[in-house]
Short mmCIF file of C-alpha atoms and ligand atoms in Angstrom, two decimals:
data_model
loop_
_atom_site.label_atom_id
_atom_site.label_comp_id
_atom_site.label_asym_id
_atom_site.label_seq_id
_atom_site.Cartn_x
_atom_site.Cartn_y
_atom_site.Cartn_z
CA MET A 1 114.33 70.02 113.85
CA ASN A 2 113.73 73.22 111.33
CA GLY A 3 113.07 75.42 114.64
CA MET A 4 109.58 74.74 113.75
CA GLU A 5 108.67 72.32 116.31
CA THR A 6 108.55 75.89 118.53
CA GLY A 7 105.17 74.93 120.36
CA GLU A 8 101.62 73.28 119.98
CA ARG A 9 100.63 77.39 119.75
CA LYS A 10 100.06 79.33 117.07
CA ILE A 11 103.03 81.82 116.54
CA LEU A 12 102.58 85.80 116.12
CA LEU A 13 105.06 88.55 115.33
CA SER A 14 103.66 92.38 115.64
CA GLY A 15 105.44 95.11 116.70
CA SER A 16 105.17 99.24 116.05
CA ARG A 17 107.88 101.89 116.20
CA PRO A 18 109.11 103.50 119.63
CA THR A 19 107.01 106.35 118.50
CA GLY A 20 106.95 107.23 122.74
CA ARG A 21 103.99 106.96 125.01
CA GLN A 22 100.82 105.55 122.83
CA HIS A 23 98.04 107.50 121.84
CA LEU A 24 94.28 105.51 121.97
CA GLY A 25 94.54 105.57 118.49
CA ASN A 26 97.50 102.88 119.04
CA TYR A 27 95.69 101.16 121.66
CA VAL A 28 92.93 100.93 119.19
CA GLY A 29 94.87 99.79 116.91
CA ALA A 30 96.44 97.34 117.54
CA LEU A 31 97.02 96.80 121.56
CA ALA A 32 93.55 95.77 122.19
CA GLN A 33 94.13 93.27 119.85
CA TRP A 34 96.99 92.07 121.28
CA LEU A 35 95.97 91.95 124.70
CA GLU A 36 93.60 88.95 123.38
CA LEU A 37 96.19 87.52 121.74
CA GLN A 38 98.76 86.84 123.68
CA ASP A 39 96.61 84.80 125.63
CA ASN A 40 95.49 82.01 123.25
CA LEU A 41 99.51 82.51 120.89
CA GLU A 42 103.41 81.87 121.08
CA CYS A 43 103.61 86.44 120.54
CA PHE A 44 106.90 88.68 120.06
CA PHE A 45 106.39 91.64 120.40
CA MET A 46 108.84 94.22 119.00
CA VAL A 47 110.38 97.35 119.44
CA ALA A 48 110.74 97.93 115.63
CA ASP A 49 114.05 100.44 116.01
CA TRP A 50 115.89 99.69 113.06
CA HIS A 51 112.46 100.41 111.43
CA ALA A 52 112.64 103.83 112.73
CA LEU A 53 115.14 104.62 111.48
CA THR A 54 114.37 104.25 108.14
CA SER A 55 112.26 107.77 108.08
CA THR A 56 114.69 109.44 111.46
CA TYR A 57 117.92 108.97 109.94
CA ARG A 58 118.52 112.67 110.34
CA ASP A 59 117.96 112.49 114.10
CA THR A 60 117.64 109.88 116.47
CA SER A 61 117.54 111.69 119.67
CA THR A 62 114.16 111.05 120.84
CA LEU A 63 115.38 107.40 120.16
CA PRO A 64 115.75 106.12 123.95
CA ASP A 65 113.10 107.82 125.29
CA ASN A 66 110.23 107.05 122.65
CA ILE A 67 111.12 102.81 123.44
CA ARG A 68 111.24 103.18 127.54
CA ASN A 69 108.07 105.36 127.19
CA GLN A 70 106.07 103.47 124.73
CA VAL A 71 107.91 99.56 126.77
CA ILE A 72 106.50 100.78 130.04
CA ASP A 73 102.38 102.17 128.38
CA TRP A 74 102.07 98.33 127.31
CA LEU A 75 103.29 96.91 130.36
CA SER A 76 100.90 99.72 131.94
CA ILE A 77 98.22 98.59 129.59
CA GLY A 78 98.33 94.76 130.89
CA LEU A 79 101.39 93.24 128.05
CA ASP A 80 102.10 90.44 129.75
CA PRO A 81 105.85 88.94 130.08
CA ALA A 82 104.82 86.22 131.04
CA LYS A 83 102.46 85.49 127.88
CA ALA A 84 104.20 87.23 125.41
CA THR A 85 107.83 88.02 124.76
CA ILE A 86 108.43 91.78 124.71
CA PHE A 87 112.31 93.01 122.04
CA VAL A 88 113.59 95.91 121.46
CA GLN A 89 114.49 95.08 117.37
CA SER A 90 118.50 96.47 117.29
CA ALA A 91 119.09 94.22 120.92
CA ILE A 92 118.89 90.58 118.36
CA LYS A 93 121.49 91.29 115.62
CA GLU A 94 120.70 88.32 114.04
CA HIS A 95 117.28 90.24 112.34
CA ALA A 96 119.76 92.23 109.86
CA GLU A 97 121.83 89.16 109.47
CA LEU A 98 118.34 87.85 108.30
CA HIS A 99 117.54 90.67 106.00
CA LEU A 100 121.20 90.30 104.47
CA LEU A 101 120.46 87.60 103.46
CA LEU A 102 116.59 88.25 102.39
CA ALA A 103 117.75 90.88 100.25
CA MET A 104 119.51 88.56 97.87
CA PHE A 105 116.73 86.33 96.84
CA THR A 106 113.69 90.04 96.94
CA PRO A 107 113.75 91.73 93.12
CA LEU A 108 114.50 94.86 92.41
CA GLY A 109 110.65 95.54 91.28
CA MET A 110 108.86 93.68 94.17
CA MET A 111 110.54 96.34 96.83
CA GLU A 112 110.61 99.75 93.93
CA ARG A 113 106.70 98.32 93.64
CA CYS A 114 105.49 98.94 97.60
CA THR A 115 102.96 101.57 97.67
CA SER A 116 105.06 103.27 101.10
CA TRP A 117 108.08 103.55 98.49
CA LYS A 118 105.68 104.41 95.17
CA ASP A 119 103.70 106.65 97.26
CA ASN A 120 106.59 108.50 99.43
CA VAL A 121 109.14 108.33 96.90
CA VAL A 122 108.21 108.19 92.91
CA GLU A 123 105.09 110.47 93.08
CA GLY A 124 105.99 112.24 96.14
CA GLY A 125 109.46 113.22 96.15
CA ASN A 126 110.27 112.31 99.46
CA ASP A 127 114.06 112.98 98.77
CA LEU A 128 114.86 112.19 102.02
CA LEU A 129 113.51 109.14 101.92
CA ARG A 130 114.94 107.74 99.07
CA THR A 131 117.22 105.36 100.59
CA TYR A 132 118.49 102.35 100.16
CA GLY A 133 116.68 101.45 104.21
CA PHE A 134 113.63 103.29 103.10
CA LEU A 135 113.41 100.83 99.61
CA GLY A 136 114.20 98.24 101.55
CA TYR A 137 112.99 97.40 104.74
CA PRO A 138 110.25 95.62 104.07
CA CYS A 139 112.91 93.27 102.95
CA LEU A 140 113.39 93.90 107.11
CA GLN A 141 110.04 93.72 108.25
CA SER A 142 110.23 89.88 106.45
CA ALA A 143 113.20 88.64 108.39
CA ASP A 144 111.60 89.95 111.77
CA ILE A 145 108.89 87.42 110.31
CA LEU A 146 111.07 84.55 109.17
CA MET A 147 113.08 84.78 112.27
CA TYR A 148 110.64 83.66 114.66
CA HIS A 149 108.88 80.89 112.17
CA ALA A 150 105.70 83.40 112.46
CA ASP A 151 102.16 81.90 111.82
CA ILE A 152 99.42 85.26 112.25
CA VAL A 153 101.08 88.32 110.96
CA PRO A 154 98.79 90.74 112.30
CA VAL A 155 98.71 94.24 109.76
CA GLY A 156 96.24 96.78 108.75
CA LYS A 157 95.01 96.04 105.39
CA ASP A 158 97.75 98.82 104.28
CA GLN A 159 100.77 96.13 105.60
CA VAL A 160 99.00 92.79 103.90
CA GLU A 161 101.62 93.47 100.84
CA HIS A 162 104.46 93.18 102.79
CA VAL A 163 103.64 90.50 104.57
CA GLU A 164 102.40 88.81 100.78
CA LYS A 165 105.74 89.94 100.32
CA THR A 166 107.05 87.69 102.89
CA GLN A 167 105.19 84.56 101.68
CA ASP A 168 107.03 84.99 98.08
CA VAL A 169 110.50 85.04 99.66
CA ALA A 170 109.93 82.63 102.20
CA GLN A 171 108.66 80.11 98.93
CA LYS A 172 111.20 81.21 96.70
CA VAL A 173 114.08 80.45 99.72
CA ASN A 174 111.93 76.55 100.92
CA PHE A 175 111.38 76.20 96.39
CA LEU A 176 115.58 76.82 95.92
CA TYR A 177 116.44 75.53 100.08
CA GLY A 178 113.77 73.36 101.61
CA THR A 179 111.70 70.49 101.24
CA GLU A 180 107.75 70.20 100.89
CA GLU A 181 108.62 68.12 104.26
CA ASN A 182 111.14 70.46 105.58
CA PRO A 183 110.81 73.97 104.70
CA VAL A 184 113.64 76.97 105.37
CA PHE A 185 110.55 78.88 106.21
CA ARG A 186 107.18 78.41 107.33
CA VAL A 187 104.93 81.23 105.04
CA PRO A 188 103.11 83.14 107.54
CA GLU A 189 99.16 84.12 107.25
CA TRP A 190 98.25 88.21 107.64
CA LYS A 191 95.16 88.74 110.12
CA LEU A 192 93.45 91.03 108.98
CA GLY A 193 92.21 94.07 112.33
CA ASN A 194 88.75 95.00 111.58
CA ALA A 195 89.77 98.13 114.16
CA PRO A 196 87.22 101.27 114.07
CA VAL A 197 90.06 104.60 112.63
CA LEU A 198 90.17 107.38 115.30
CA LEU A 199 90.62 111.09 113.99
CA GLY A 200 92.51 113.68 116.47
CA ASN A 201 90.34 116.13 118.56
CA ASP A 202 90.99 118.90 115.74
CA GLY A 203 89.42 116.23 113.47
CA ARG A 204 92.28 115.38 111.65
CA LYS A 205 93.94 111.59 110.90
CA MET A 206 95.58 111.45 114.80
CA SER A 207 99.75 112.71 114.78
CA LYS A 208 101.70 113.88 117.85
CA SER A 209 103.05 115.88 115.07
CA TYR A 210 99.13 117.93 114.86
CA GLY A 211 99.37 117.53 118.20
CA ASN A 212 95.86 116.04 118.46
CA CYS A 213 95.99 113.15 120.23
CA ILE A 214 94.69 111.63 123.59
CA TYR A 215 97.69 110.09 124.93
CA ILE A 216 96.20 106.10 127.27
CA THR A 217 97.60 107.12 129.98
CA GLU A 218 97.91 110.72 130.73
CA PRO A 219 96.57 112.76 133.33
CA ALA A 220 92.37 112.26 133.62
CA LYS A 221 92.14 115.86 133.41
CA ASP A 222 94.19 116.50 130.38
CA VAL A 223 91.51 113.41 128.66
CA GLU A 224 88.94 116.09 130.12
CA GLN A 225 90.25 119.26 127.95
CA LYS A 226 91.46 117.29 125.21
CA VAL A 227 87.76 115.35 124.92
CA SER A 228 85.61 119.61 125.88
CA VAL A 229 87.64 119.89 122.48
CA MET A 230 86.47 117.92 120.45
CA VAL A 231 85.50 118.29 116.64
CA THR A 232 82.17 117.34 116.36
CA ASP A 233 78.75 117.12 114.21
CA PRO A 234 79.00 120.69 112.31
CA ALA A 235 75.77 120.55 111.58
CA ARG A 236 74.46 121.23 115.28
CA VAL A 237 75.39 123.80 116.35
CA ARG A 238 72.96 125.19 119.28
CA ARG A 239 72.30 122.77 122.05
CA HIS A 240 68.23 122.60 120.27
CA ASP A 241 69.91 121.12 117.00
CA PRO A 242 69.65 117.53 116.41
CA GLY A 243 72.60 115.83 115.71
CA THR A 244 73.77 112.75 113.72
CA PRO A 245 76.14 111.11 115.84
CA GLU A 246 77.77 108.86 112.59
CA LEU A 247 79.28 112.62 111.72
CA CYS A 248 80.83 112.96 114.78
CA SER A 249 83.99 111.63 116.50
CA VAL A 250 83.09 111.81 119.39
CA TRP A 251 80.74 108.52 118.72
CA SER A 252 82.77 106.87 116.99
CA TYR A 253 85.40 107.80 120.77
CA HIS A 254 81.81 106.36 122.56
CA LYS A 255 81.13 103.23 120.36
CA VAL A 256 84.87 101.47 121.43
CA PHE A 257 85.58 102.89 125.11
CA THR A 258 81.68 103.96 126.86
CA ASP A 259 79.81 100.94 128.17
CA PRO A 260 77.57 99.73 126.01
CA LYS A 261 74.41 100.39 128.14
CA HIS A 262 75.17 104.19 127.23
CA HIS A 263 75.50 103.71 123.60
CA ASP A 264 71.44 104.22 123.33
CA GLU A 265 71.50 107.49 125.60
CA VAL A 266 74.25 108.58 123.25
CA HIS A 267 72.31 107.99 119.79
CA VAL A 268 69.36 108.75 120.59
CA GLY A 269 70.00 112.09 122.67
CA CYS A 270 72.24 112.90 119.93
CA THR A 271 69.92 112.38 117.43
CA THR A 272 67.27 114.41 119.18
CA ALA A 273 68.15 116.94 120.32
CA GLY A 274 67.79 115.40 124.28
CA ILE A 275 72.02 115.72 124.98
CA GLY A 276 74.21 118.16 124.26
CA CYS A 277 77.58 118.04 123.14
CA ARG A 278 78.97 118.60 126.65
CA ASP A 279 77.02 116.16 128.18
CA CYS A 280 77.72 113.80 126.46
CA LYS A 281 81.44 115.54 125.63
CA LYS A 282 81.46 114.70 129.51
CA LEU A 283 80.43 110.50 129.64
CA LEU A 284 83.21 110.40 127.46
CA ALA A 285 85.39 111.56 129.41
CA SER A 286 84.95 109.50 131.83
CA GLU A 287 84.69 106.39 130.71
CA ILE A 288 87.99 106.38 128.88
CA ASN A 289 89.20 107.49 132.65
CA ARG A 290 87.75 105.05 133.84
CA LYS A 291 89.20 102.56 131.56
CA PHE A 292 92.62 103.95 131.50
CA GLU A 293 92.94 105.22 135.14
CA PRO A 294 94.54 101.18 136.19
CA ALA A 295 97.19 102.00 133.79
CA ARG A 296 97.28 105.20 134.54
CA ALA A 297 98.24 103.57 137.91
CA ARG A 298 100.46 100.83 136.57
CA ARG A 299 102.73 103.23 134.75
CA ALA A 300 103.74 105.54 137.93
CA GLU A 301 104.36 102.50 140.04
CA LEU A 302 107.06 102.04 137.34
CA GLU A 303 108.12 105.02 136.45
CA GLN A 304 109.45 104.95 140.01
CA ASN A 305 111.10 101.13 139.48
CA PRO A 306 112.78 101.73 135.83
CA ASP A 307 114.74 98.16 136.81
CA GLU A 308 111.18 96.13 136.38
CA TRP A 309 110.71 97.60 132.92
CA ARG A 310 114.33 97.54 132.06
CA SER A 311 114.36 93.52 132.54
CA VAL A 312 111.32 93.13 131.41
CA LEU A 313 113.04 94.14 128.27
CA ASP A 314 116.44 91.86 128.80
CA ALA A 315 114.37 89.02 130.02
CA GLY A 316 112.09 89.75 126.31
CA ASN A 317 115.76 90.54 124.10
CA LYS A 318 117.46 87.26 125.77
CA ALA A 319 114.52 85.10 124.19
CA ALA A 320 114.28 86.61 121.03
CA ARG A 321 118.04 86.22 120.93
CA ALA A 322 117.95 82.69 121.49
CA ARG A 323 114.82 81.90 118.98
CA ALA A 324 116.85 83.91 116.23
CA ARG A 325 119.96 82.47 116.78
CA GLN A 326 117.99 78.56 116.17
CA THR A 327 116.29 80.05 113.21
CA MET A 328 119.50 81.30 112.14
CA GLU A 329 122.40 78.15 112.37
CA GLN A 330 119.50 75.79 110.58
CA VAL A 331 119.10 79.00 107.64
CA ARG A 332 123.18 79.15 107.33
CA GLU A 333 123.46 75.22 107.12
CA ARG A 334 120.78 75.44 104.54
CA LEU A 335 122.43 78.05 102.44
CA HIS A 336 125.91 75.93 103.11
CA LEU A 337 127.30 79.68 104.39
CA TYR A 338 131.54 79.71 106.72
CA THR A 339 130.11 78.39 110.31
CA GLU A 340 132.85 78.29 112.51
S1 SF4 B 1 75.59 115.14 120.92
FE1 SF4 B 1 77.93 113.40 120.95
S2 SF4 B 1 77.47 112.53 119.04
FE2 SF4 B 1 76.13 113.88 119.08
S3 SF4 B 1 77.07 115.83 117.70
FE3 SF4 B 1 77.56 116.74 119.98
S4 SF4 B 1 79.59 115.00 120.45
FE4 SF4 B 1 78.48 114.57 118.39
#
């Protein structure tokens, strides 16, 4: 038994730093896929709070609220604890132990070549990130993945290199301490998502710090207001000017959130000036509100009943911990480490 005989379904590990309420970019970039994947794979969805510390270690006061808001939104949109294990990274101390052990196998150059390190520290000169923790966070990611013997890690393009590093370190440990028939770790594969990138309503990258996000469970009126000021095709100055939807954020949102039966109406209407931007945005706001109305209602229920989301996390932490303990027992034994 090597901890990999965990059933027939493939195992998936994914997670995100606790950033609080989830916006439409979070939905498109990760949550929509998670909702599909939880039906067919054994999924572990992790609130990566230790990863948050790599960049926000100077002020952690918002962490508890961010975790709460994030988990409530995850449950509101339909992540199902009966199908997936939803847990908090820092509740599973074994991640820290495995991180330490993997660090012993990880060449320094491998970490220094990471794009995030080069961009932020070497070229970006961000001295606040010039820390041991930030340099090593891809190694912590490897621990997160290998802990659950994940087969699949869904990633964006910028995260592929981290899964490659995880493959490298897993293969190295397997080479030194495993056999072909009985490896220490399962070597994971990445699954590249093809999610479109949604810009914020001011046309810049969607980011909380810019205040340009539309949140999944915010009140319908706020969604209407935020959509009404979205940046559009700059060539459509007057109502009778034809537009180019491909140059307009509103169209990129329509493609994701609006019932496809309206797509022609919007596209043709825009290119022929048959519809105005105001009507186009009204339709978008009503489609977003229609889609997320059940999540909004569910969120209100969960906020009234904190025991419910807390018990989901308690159960998820317990299940993740059991799996992590099993993995670590095997890893310690393979590495000839002291055991009591
Ligand atoms: S009609 Fe719609 S898609 Fe076209 S420019 Fe206006 S808001 Fe954008």
